Amino acid sequence: MDQRWRPTVNEREFIEQALQSDLRVDGRRPFDFRKLTISFGREDGSAEVLLGETCVMGYVTAQLVPPYKDRPNEGTLAIFTEFSPMADPAFEPGRPGEAAIELGRVIDRGLRESRAVDMESLCVVAGKHVWAVRVDLHILDNGGNLIDAANIAALAALSTFRRPECTVGGDDGQQVTVHDPEVMDPLPLTIHHLPIAVTFAYFGDGNIMVIDPTYKEEAVMGGRMTATINSNGDVCAIQKAGGEGVMSSVIMQCLRIASVKAADITSKIKTKVDKYTTEKALQKVKRTPAIVAKEVNVPDVTMKESTHSAMENQTSKAPNDGQQISEGDENHQNTKMISTLTADRTVKHKQTPTSVGGPSN
């Protein structure tokens, strides 16, 4: 494959002399990664990784297929890569080139040989129906170190993928029904660990090495090695793509450095995946509209205000009622006194004729 950038003799010497002084063209240290950005799409199983100027998008799909005869209880996992001329003028459309085949094999070896994804959990009916998981990796921009960026994109997409739920029934118990996501929640994949690919580039006689090479450094390097390691320090795969020979002591040093970098990248992937999962869960929660809450609160406020006003009215009416009661008592006493005086006068008037008529007889 032709390089997208052909360095001149002076440019090659400048890059090599800078590396001998522990300096790189982009200002990084020899064992520093470029800025890593992970973003997810609207659908589950879609991830886009930006590693410096390198951009890779991963998309995961699944379908029910018959299993392999030698493994009737296990599903399948396949990696497919697409190199578009939009990412690099050196990429040709059509059949995949050597770089595309190598990229797919390195990532496939790191995932399948380490059994990072539980294949037995993808079995629906043993010997008849299993889930075939497919990971499509699209190279959007080639800024160097495609293997590491594509590996992270594949892991991020697999971590957020949800396969449809299915049930087995029928008269013979072999009929499979795939349910819609709105009917039954999809299920995530069972991932035991995350194998992280860390690529080293060698310069000179193999004594100078850097990680995460750019496309300019790839045009000058004398060899390359990719170590796939998980956060526990387990070596999942090693790929040495020709070039200059490397001492065993240098390889052991690379593995120790790769173990530290793998733990850091694993933490970043899990943080992004947890954030994405939380946001998705919140979107599914049905919340009561704010208008209903206001309608519920309005009667309570009205009742409190009406009760308060009624109490004020009763308090204000209390003195008037007392005045009315006192005035009624006075009127009743006056009427009683008048009736008493009238009765006394009547009695006296009746007694006067009787007393006068007595002496005359």
XYZ file of C-alpha atoms in Angstrom:
361
model
C 0.000 0.000 0.000
C 1.363 3.406 -0.927
C 1.846 5.923 1.829
C -0.318 9.022 1.929
C 2.805 11.045 2.638
C 6.258 10.347 1.230
C 8.958 11.965 3.379
C 12.060 13.491 1.853
C 15.536 12.641 3.075
C 15.700 15.756 5.221
C 12.281 15.114 6.748
C 13.228 11.543 7.568
C 16.449 12.622 9.237
C 14.644 15.348 11.175
C 12.075 12.888 12.593
C 14.733 10.319 13.521
C 17.019 12.883 15.176
C 14.069 14.289 17.135
C 13.164 10.797 18.373
C 16.727 10.252 19.553
C 16.203 13.326 21.775
C 12.852 11.929 23.070
C 10.922 14.444 20.993
C 8.154 13.865 18.483
C 6.836 15.988 15.661
C 3.497 16.625 17.380
C 5.117 17.484 20.730
C 4.273 14.248 22.580
C 6.535 12.128 24.696
C 7.532 8.697 23.289
C 4.942 6.794 25.359
C 2.022 9.228 25.195
C -1.231 8.565 23.354
C -2.948 11.226 21.352
C -6.224 12.691 22.604
C -8.913 10.013 22.676
C -12.575 10.925 22.094
C -15.394 8.347 22.157
C -18.935 9.205 21.072
C -22.023 7.084 20.475
C -24.820 7.277 17.929
C -28.560 7.274 18.464
C -28.841 3.529 17.988
C -27.283 0.915 20.227
C -24.085 -0.613 18.913
C -22.788 2.476 17.122
C -19.585 4.213 18.225
C -17.158 6.717 16.742
C -13.586 7.010 17.973
C -11.307 9.961 17.321
C -7.657 9.297 18.139
C -5.789 12.422 17.190
C -6.511 12.845 13.478
C -7.552 9.208 13.053
C -11.311 8.660 12.960
C -12.968 5.215 12.928
C -16.661 4.330 13.233
C -17.835 0.934 14.474
C -21.302 -0.513 13.962
C -22.560 -3.841 15.351
C -25.438 -5.938 13.991
C -26.710 -9.435 14.733
C -28.897 -12.044 13.051
C -29.998 -15.632 13.686
C -28.041 -18.226 11.704
C -27.304 -21.960 11.973
C -24.170 -22.641 14.063
C -20.993 -24.367 12.965
C -21.158 -28.143 13.229
C -18.107 -28.360 15.467
C -19.520 -25.717 17.843
C -23.314 -26.144 17.970
C -23.690 -24.238 21.269
C -21.740 -21.101 20.350
C -22.528 -18.011 18.345
C -20.149 -16.299 15.950
C -18.272 -12.996 15.849
C -16.902 -11.500 12.637
C -14.924 -8.320 11.965
C -15.239 -6.474 8.643
C -13.258 -3.389 7.679
C -13.904 -0.787 5.004
C -11.161 1.502 3.744
C -12.677 4.426 1.900
C -10.708 6.753 -0.417
C -12.291 9.571 1.567
C -10.082 8.612 4.527
C -6.851 8.329 2.530
C -6.124 8.823 -1.188
C -3.963 5.703 -1.023
C -7.034 3.547 -0.272
C -8.673 2.096 -3.353
C -12.361 1.157 -3.502
C -13.387 -2.398 -4.213
C -11.654 -5.427 -2.797
C -9.915 -4.901 0.575
C -6.161 -4.513 0.403
C -3.454 -5.990 2.585
C -3.815 -3.241 5.180
C -7.556 -3.862 5.535
C -7.073 -7.618 5.861
C -4.322 -7.200 8.436
C -6.399 -4.740 10.456
C -9.369 -7.108 10.565
C -7.251 -10.091 11.549
C -5.439 -8.318 14.372
C -8.680 -7.097 15.944
C -10.448 -10.424 15.340
C -7.593 -12.340 16.956
C -7.594 -10.091 19.999
C -11.367 -10.503 20.519
C -12.037 -14.114 19.583
C -8.857 -15.849 20.729
C -9.081 -14.213 24.150
C -12.805 -15.087 24.303
C -13.664 -11.589 25.445
C -17.261 -12.051 24.255
C -19.178 -15.006 25.706
C -20.139 -17.013 22.620
C -22.260 -19.552 24.488
C -24.647 -16.825 25.608
C -25.439 -16.223 21.913
C -26.983 -19.692 21.529
C -30.783 -19.828 21.203
C -31.444 -23.442 20.137
C -28.431 -25.747 20.216
C -27.509 -26.936 16.752
C -30.161 -24.830 14.999
C -30.207 -21.148 15.893
C -27.427 -18.917 17.235
C -26.723 -15.208 17.023
C -24.094 -14.132 14.510
C -22.588 -10.817 15.632
C -20.988 -8.673 12.937
C -18.749 -5.670 13.598
C -18.273 -3.244 10.697
C -15.358 -0.826 11.019
C -15.376 2.183 8.693
C -12.166 4.187 8.378
C -13.243 7.820 8.096
C -9.836 9.496 8.370
C -6.366 7.983 8.401
C -4.092 9.910 10.731
C -1.959 6.922 11.650
C -2.293 3.939 14.024
C -5.520 2.573 12.582
C -5.270 -0.649 14.586
C -5.597 0.976 18.016
C -8.404 3.324 16.946
C -10.360 0.531 15.225
C -9.921 -1.771 18.228
C -11.336 0.862 20.603
C -14.231 1.531 18.212
C -15.068 -2.182 18.084
C -15.011 -2.528 21.884
C -17.127 0.586 22.426
C -19.705 -0.558 19.863
C -19.879 -4.072 21.337
C -20.302 -2.669 24.855
C -23.382 -0.651 23.864
C -24.942 -3.223 21.523
C -28.277 -4.792 22.498
C -29.564 -7.880 20.712
C -33.313 -8.542 20.453
C -34.926 -10.779 23.015
C -36.272 -14.077 21.685
C -38.305 -16.957 23.089
C -38.543 -20.602 22.102
C -41.944 -22.294 21.780
C -44.197 -24.108 19.385
C -45.356 -27.702 19.323
C -41.848 -29.102 18.982
C -40.247 -26.485 21.210
C -37.950 -25.400 18.406
C -39.820 -22.381 17.075
C -38.002 -19.111 17.768
C -39.884 -15.825 18.164
C -37.880 -12.601 17.980
C -39.616 -9.842 19.941
C -39.721 -6.177 19.054
C -37.659 -3.893 21.325
C -40.856 -2.097 22.357
C -42.371 -5.361 23.565
C -39.360 -6.802 25.399
C -36.149 -5.006 26.306
C -33.105 -6.060 24.258
C -30.250 -7.827 26.008
C -26.615 -6.668 26.125
C -23.706 -8.892 25.183
C -21.772 -10.716 27.879
C -18.257 -9.257 27.737
C -15.733 -10.706 30.187
C -12.901 -8.233 29.581
C -11.756 -5.574 27.123
C -8.629 -6.497 25.114
C -6.874 -3.221 24.256
C -4.484 -3.024 21.304
C -1.345 -0.909 21.832
C 0.885 -0.373 18.798
C 4.634 0.316 19.049
C 6.735 1.745 16.228
C 10.492 1.055 16.083
C 13.128 3.297 14.589
C 16.807 2.886 13.818
C 18.081 -0.492 14.986
C 15.006 -1.112 17.106
C 16.344 0.686 20.152
C 14.004 3.677 19.733
C 10.302 2.974 20.133
C 7.157 5.039 20.468
C 3.473 4.217 20.890
C 0.541 5.493 18.832
C 2.546 6.531 15.738
C 1.154 9.172 13.374
C 1.048 8.691 9.613
C 4.325 10.629 9.288
C 6.041 8.372 11.803
C 4.622 5.290 10.078
C 6.268 6.435 6.838
C 9.666 6.572 8.586
C 9.500 3.649 11.050
C 11.523 0.523 10.525
C 9.096 -1.893 12.204
C 5.871 -2.196 14.149
C 4.436 -4.434 16.828
C 0.907 -4.541 18.260
C 0.306 -6.012 21.726
C -3.281 -6.723 22.793
C -3.588 -6.717 26.595
C -6.514 -6.356 29.003
C -6.646 -4.335 32.212
C -5.580 -7.368 34.269
C -2.248 -7.565 32.417
C -3.152 -10.715 30.460
C -1.552 -10.868 26.999
C -4.306 -11.651 24.501
C -2.368 -11.385 21.231
C 0.873 -10.056 19.736
C 1.329 -9.028 16.116
C 4.768 -8.267 14.633
C 4.276 -6.936 11.113
C 7.741 -7.523 9.655
C 10.389 -4.837 9.627
C 13.477 -4.646 11.832
C 14.119 -7.315 14.429
C 13.521 -6.515 18.094
C 15.272 -7.854 21.164
C 13.271 -9.931 23.650
C 14.083 -7.468 26.418
C 12.565 -4.653 24.354
C 9.425 -6.735 23.798
C 9.053 -7.332 27.551
C 9.425 -3.606 28.150
C 6.711 -2.946 25.555
C 4.366 -5.386 27.282
C 4.819 -3.641 30.626
C 4.079 -0.263 29.048
C 1.096 -1.688 27.155
C -0.373 -3.071 30.395
C -0.435 0.407 31.946
C -1.921 2.005 28.827
C -4.547 -0.739 28.516
C -5.815 -0.078 32.049
C -6.120 3.636 31.302
C -7.993 3.134 28.026
C -10.271 0.515 29.602
C -11.261 3.009 32.293
C -12.116 5.626 29.645
C -14.246 3.189 27.643
C -16.187 2.013 30.696
C -16.802 5.591 31.827
C -18.227 6.560 28.439
C -20.330 3.405 28.211
C -21.789 3.899 31.713
C -22.685 7.486 30.876
C -24.369 6.399 27.639
C -26.302 3.630 29.395
C -27.513 6.021 32.096
C -28.736 8.559 29.545
C -30.582 5.825 27.635
C -32.252 4.600 30.823
C -33.429 8.111 31.707
C -34.977 8.534 28.265
C -37.135 5.435 28.816
C -38.529 6.672 32.162
C -42.073 8.067 31.801
C -42.370 11.310 33.713
C -45.591 13.145 34.703
C -45.984 16.427 32.790
C -45.480 19.635 34.746
C -49.031 20.852 33.895
C -50.607 17.991 35.833
C -48.523 18.801 38.884
C -49.742 22.393 38.803
C -53.368 21.276 38.542
C -52.937 19.037 41.555
C -51.369 21.793 43.645
C -53.961 24.501 42.773
C -56.912 23.019 44.808
C -54.694 22.669 47.864
C -53.683 26.311 47.700
C -57.301 27.374 47.100
C -58.558 25.341 50.028
C -55.942 26.840 52.298
C -56.825 30.360 51.188
C -60.573 29.766 51.537
C -60.080 28.260 54.994
C -57.965 31.205 56.029
C -60.544 33.702 54.717
C -63.356 31.854 56.471
C -61.481 32.028 59.748
C -60.945 35.768 59.275
C -64.665 36.254 58.535
C -65.629 34.337 61.655
C -63.215 36.391 63.720
C -64.520 39.649 62.285
C -68.157 38.581 62.829
C -67.604 37.533 66.410
C -67.834 41.066 67.937
C -71.051 41.885 65.945
C -72.683 38.750 67.167
C -71.853 39.715 70.743
C -73.334 43.163 70.193
C -76.499 41.654 68.711
C -76.867 39.317 71.662
C -76.382 42.144 74.206
C -78.895 44.380 72.415
C -81.470 41.579 72.375
C -81.059 41.024 76.078
C -81.650 44.711 76.798
C -84.820 44.775 74.648
C -86.075 41.655 76.380
C -85.495 43.178 79.837
C -87.230 46.430 78.850
C -90.272 44.535 77.531
C -90.421 42.514 80.729
C -90.338 45.648 82.898
C -93.114 47.303 80.866
C -95.342 44.225 81.118
C -94.747 44.101 84.885
C -95.737 47.745 85.389
C -98.878 47.268 83.273
C -99.913 44.264 85.334
C -99.463 46.196 88.594
C -101.614 49.048 87.392
C -104.363 46.662 86.333
C -104.425 44.998 89.724
C -104.590 48.298 91.560
C -107.446 49.487 89.352
C -109.502 46.411 90.118
C -108.914 46.656 93.857
C -110.035 50.336 94.178
C -113.841 49.899 93.390
C -114.116 46.978 95.792
C -112.680 48.921 98.684
C -114.879 52.012 98.034
C -118.107 50.083 97.602
C -117.627 48.281 100.916
C -118.043 51.202 103.302
C -121.075 52.576 101.445
C -122.989 49.361 102.101
